[in-house]
XYZ file of C-alpha atoms in Angstrom:
258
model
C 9.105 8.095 17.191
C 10.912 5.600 15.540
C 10.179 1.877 15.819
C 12.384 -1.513 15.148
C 9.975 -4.102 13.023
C 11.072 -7.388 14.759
C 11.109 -5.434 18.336
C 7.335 -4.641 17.602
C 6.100 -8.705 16.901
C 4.908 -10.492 19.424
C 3.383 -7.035 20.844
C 0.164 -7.070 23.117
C -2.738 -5.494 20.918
C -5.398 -3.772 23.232
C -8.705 -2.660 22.043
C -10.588 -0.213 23.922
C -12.144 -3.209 26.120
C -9.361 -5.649 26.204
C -6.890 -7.673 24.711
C -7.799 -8.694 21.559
C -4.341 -10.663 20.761
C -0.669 -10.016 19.588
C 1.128 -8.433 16.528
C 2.294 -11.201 14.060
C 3.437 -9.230 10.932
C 3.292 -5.925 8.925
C 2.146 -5.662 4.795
C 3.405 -3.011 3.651
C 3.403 -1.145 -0.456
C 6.278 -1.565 -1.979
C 6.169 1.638 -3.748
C 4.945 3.926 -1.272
C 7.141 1.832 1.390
C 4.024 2.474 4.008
C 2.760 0.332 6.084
C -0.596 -0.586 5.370
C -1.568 -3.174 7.566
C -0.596 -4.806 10.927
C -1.334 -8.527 10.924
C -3.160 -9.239 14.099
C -3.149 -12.966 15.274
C -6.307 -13.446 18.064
C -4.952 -16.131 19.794
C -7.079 -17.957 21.886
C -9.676 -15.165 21.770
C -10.629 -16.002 18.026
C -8.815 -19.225 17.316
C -7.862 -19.781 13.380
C -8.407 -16.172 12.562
C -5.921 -13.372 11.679
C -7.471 -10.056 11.063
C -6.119 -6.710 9.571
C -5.855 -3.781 11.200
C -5.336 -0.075 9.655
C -2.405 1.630 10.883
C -4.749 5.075 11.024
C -5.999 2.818 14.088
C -2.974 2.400 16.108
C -2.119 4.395 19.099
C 2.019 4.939 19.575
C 3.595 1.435 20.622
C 4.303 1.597 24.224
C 7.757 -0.007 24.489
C 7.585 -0.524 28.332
C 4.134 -2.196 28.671
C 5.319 -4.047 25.339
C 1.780 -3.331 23.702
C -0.178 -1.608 20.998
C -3.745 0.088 21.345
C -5.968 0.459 18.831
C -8.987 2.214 18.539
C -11.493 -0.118 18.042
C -13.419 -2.364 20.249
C -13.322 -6.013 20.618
C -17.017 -6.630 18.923
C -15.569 -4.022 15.851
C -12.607 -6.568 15.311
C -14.521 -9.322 16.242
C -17.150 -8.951 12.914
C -14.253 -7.439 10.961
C -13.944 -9.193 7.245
C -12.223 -12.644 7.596
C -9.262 -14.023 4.954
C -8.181 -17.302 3.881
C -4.668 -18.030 5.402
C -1.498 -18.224 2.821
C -3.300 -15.902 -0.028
C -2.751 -12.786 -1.444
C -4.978 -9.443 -0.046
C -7.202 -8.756 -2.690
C -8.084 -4.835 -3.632
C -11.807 -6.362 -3.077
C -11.005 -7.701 0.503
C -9.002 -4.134 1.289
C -12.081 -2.605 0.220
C -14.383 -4.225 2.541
C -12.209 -3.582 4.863
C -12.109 0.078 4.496
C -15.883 0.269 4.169
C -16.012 -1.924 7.136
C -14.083 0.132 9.464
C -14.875 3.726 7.786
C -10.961 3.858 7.014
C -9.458 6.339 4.471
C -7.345 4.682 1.706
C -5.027 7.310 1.369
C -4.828 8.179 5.232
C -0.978 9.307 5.695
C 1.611 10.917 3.557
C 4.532 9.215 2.402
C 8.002 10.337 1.572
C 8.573 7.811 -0.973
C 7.274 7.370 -4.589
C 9.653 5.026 -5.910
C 8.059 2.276 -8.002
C 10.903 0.130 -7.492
C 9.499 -2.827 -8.208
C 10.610 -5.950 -9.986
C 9.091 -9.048 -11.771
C 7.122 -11.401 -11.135
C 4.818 -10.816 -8.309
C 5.174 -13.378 -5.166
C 2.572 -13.129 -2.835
C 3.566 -12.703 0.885
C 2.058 -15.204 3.490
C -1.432 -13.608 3.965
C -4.263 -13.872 6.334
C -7.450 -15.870 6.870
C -9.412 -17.977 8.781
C -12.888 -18.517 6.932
C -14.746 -22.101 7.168
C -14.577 -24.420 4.609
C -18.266 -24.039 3.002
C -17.326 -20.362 2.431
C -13.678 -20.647 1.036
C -14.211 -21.063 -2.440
C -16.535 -18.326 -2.704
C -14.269 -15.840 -0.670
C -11.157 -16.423 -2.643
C -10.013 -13.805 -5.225
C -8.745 -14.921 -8.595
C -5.323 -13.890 -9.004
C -5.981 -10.924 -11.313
C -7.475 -8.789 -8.374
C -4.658 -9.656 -5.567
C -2.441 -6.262 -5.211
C 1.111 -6.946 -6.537
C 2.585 -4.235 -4.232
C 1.600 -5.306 -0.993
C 4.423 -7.063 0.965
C 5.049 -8.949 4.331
C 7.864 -7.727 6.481
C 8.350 -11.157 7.241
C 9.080 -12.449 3.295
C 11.083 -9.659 2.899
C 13.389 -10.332 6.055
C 16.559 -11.937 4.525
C 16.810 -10.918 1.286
C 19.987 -10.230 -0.142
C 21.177 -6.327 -0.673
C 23.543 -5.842 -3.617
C 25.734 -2.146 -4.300
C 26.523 -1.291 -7.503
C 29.683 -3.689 -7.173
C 28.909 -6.146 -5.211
C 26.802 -7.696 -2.078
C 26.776 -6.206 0.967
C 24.413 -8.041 3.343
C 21.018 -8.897 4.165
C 17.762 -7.328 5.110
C 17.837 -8.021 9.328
C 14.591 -5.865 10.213
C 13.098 -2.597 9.234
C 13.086 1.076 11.071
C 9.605 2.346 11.000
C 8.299 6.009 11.790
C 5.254 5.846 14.091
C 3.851 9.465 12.474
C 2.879 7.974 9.916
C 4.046 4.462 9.293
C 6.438 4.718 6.970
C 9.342 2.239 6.515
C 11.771 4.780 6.998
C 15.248 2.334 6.756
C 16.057 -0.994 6.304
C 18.645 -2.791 8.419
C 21.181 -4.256 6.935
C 23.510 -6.656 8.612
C 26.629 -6.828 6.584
C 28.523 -9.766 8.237
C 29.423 -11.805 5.055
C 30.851 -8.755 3.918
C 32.220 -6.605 6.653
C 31.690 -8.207 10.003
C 30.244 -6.980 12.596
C 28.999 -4.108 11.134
C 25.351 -2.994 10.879
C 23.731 -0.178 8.782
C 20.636 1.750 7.450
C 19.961 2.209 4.233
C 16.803 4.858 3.250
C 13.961 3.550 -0.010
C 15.435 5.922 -1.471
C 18.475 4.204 -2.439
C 16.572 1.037 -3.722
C 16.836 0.698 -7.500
C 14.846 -2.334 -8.171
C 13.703 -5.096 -5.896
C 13.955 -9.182 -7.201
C 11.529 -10.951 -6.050
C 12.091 -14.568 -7.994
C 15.598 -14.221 -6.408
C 15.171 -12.460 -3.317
C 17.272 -9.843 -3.383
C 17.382 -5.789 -3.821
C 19.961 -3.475 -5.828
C 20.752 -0.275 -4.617
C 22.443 2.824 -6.545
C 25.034 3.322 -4.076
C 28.459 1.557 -4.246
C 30.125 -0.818 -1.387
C 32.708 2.163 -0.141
C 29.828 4.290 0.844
C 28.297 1.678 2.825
C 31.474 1.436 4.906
C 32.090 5.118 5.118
C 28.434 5.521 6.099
C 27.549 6.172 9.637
C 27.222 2.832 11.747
C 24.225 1.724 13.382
C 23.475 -1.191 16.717
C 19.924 0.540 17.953
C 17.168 2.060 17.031
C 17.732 4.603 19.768
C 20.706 6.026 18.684
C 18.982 7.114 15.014
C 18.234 10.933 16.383
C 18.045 14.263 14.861
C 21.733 14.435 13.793
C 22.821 10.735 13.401
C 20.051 11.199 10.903
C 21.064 14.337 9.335
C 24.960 12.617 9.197
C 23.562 9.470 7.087
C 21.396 11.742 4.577
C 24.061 14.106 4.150
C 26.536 10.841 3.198
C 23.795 9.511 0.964
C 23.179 13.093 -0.912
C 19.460 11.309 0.563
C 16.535 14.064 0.910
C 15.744 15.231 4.450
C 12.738 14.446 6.161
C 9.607 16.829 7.119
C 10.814 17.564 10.923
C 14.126 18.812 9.271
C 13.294 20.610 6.286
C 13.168 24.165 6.476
């Protein structure tokens, strides 16, 4: 199933024994384009923290109850490895986590292998919570943080240029629940064409600017507007999908291929 990003924030998150807080954000590798972690913020229940949560532990989103299980208990995320708020994930903090949790790194296939990726590195707004004594020891010099690992939430608004010219700005992301994949972005195109709204696949990206915060694509501004429109996630089915790739010369997905 197919999920809107900004739709899925502010989502109950349910362990096993109880609520255990909301969803605040989603990193995600910027050359895989997979989600790798949902952000969860405690609340009341842990105040100060945020904590990071595998997507191999997350149950479908239930869009009526407007909440997320995961499969984990409330003492698991409760002792789960702590971060300092506003820096980068380390690859030594992902590690603990994995080892923590018994997580597999590579859990998920992806449909992307782009490597799109431009210079310099910005770290997103991270995650954290520790006390003060232990903060200097838990931070990670800047050589180990992961340059590839993104927040939803930086990306949001950044500009989207076609071979000749703008076309609009990230509004939110389509992800597939199988297997967490950022499977479009949304673009809203307004200070282009108004009104208008459309997908565009990772595959399309041709590099990504972080200093400037924006990301060029190798398709030109008449394909956008002869592309298939878009206003909800639940009209992306089977052959809306199928219309859009076939526009885009894009590959298929798995659950079309034959």
């Amino acid at each position: 199933m197919l999920f809107v990003e900004s739709t899925l924030k502010g989502y109950a998150v349910e362990a096993s024994d109880g609520a255990i807080g909301t969803v605040g954000d989603f990193l995600f590798d910027d050359q895989s384009w997979k989600i790798r972690w949902l952000v969860l913020e405690p609340g009341e229940w842990l105040p100060g923290r945020k904590i990071l949560l595998h997507p191999s532990a997350l149950a479908e989103p239930d869009p009526v109850r407007q909440s997320i299980a995961v499969k984990l208990t409330k003492a698991e995320v409760e002792k789960s490895p702590d971060f300092l708020d506003h820096q980068p994930v380390s690859r030594q903090m992902e590690a603990h986590l994995y080892d923590y949790y018994g997580w597999d790194p590579a859990w998920g296939s992806s449909y992307f292998g782009l490597g799109a990726i431009a210079t310099p590195f910005s770290p997103p707004p991270l995650v954290g919570g520790l006390p003060p004594e232990e903060a200097a020891e838990a931070v990670a010099p800047p050589e180990d943080a992961d340059p590839h690992l993104r927040s939803t939430t930086e990306v949001t608004g950044y500009h989207i240029h076609a071979t000749d010219g703008e076309i609009g700005h990230i509004e939110n992301f389509v992800f597939d629940h199988a297997n967490w994949d950022i499977r479009y972005l949304g673009v809203d195109t307004r200070n282009w064409w108004p009104g208008q709204h459309v997908l565009i696949a990772p595959y399309a990206v041709r590099e990504i600017d972080w200093t400037d915060r924006h990301i060029e694509l190798n398709i030109t501004r008449d394909q956008v507007k002869a592309s298939p429109p878009w206003d909800s996630v639940e009209m992306v089915d089977h052959s809306y999908e199928q219309q859009l790739h076939s526009h885009y010369d894009w590959p298929g997905y798995w659950f079309y291929r034959e």
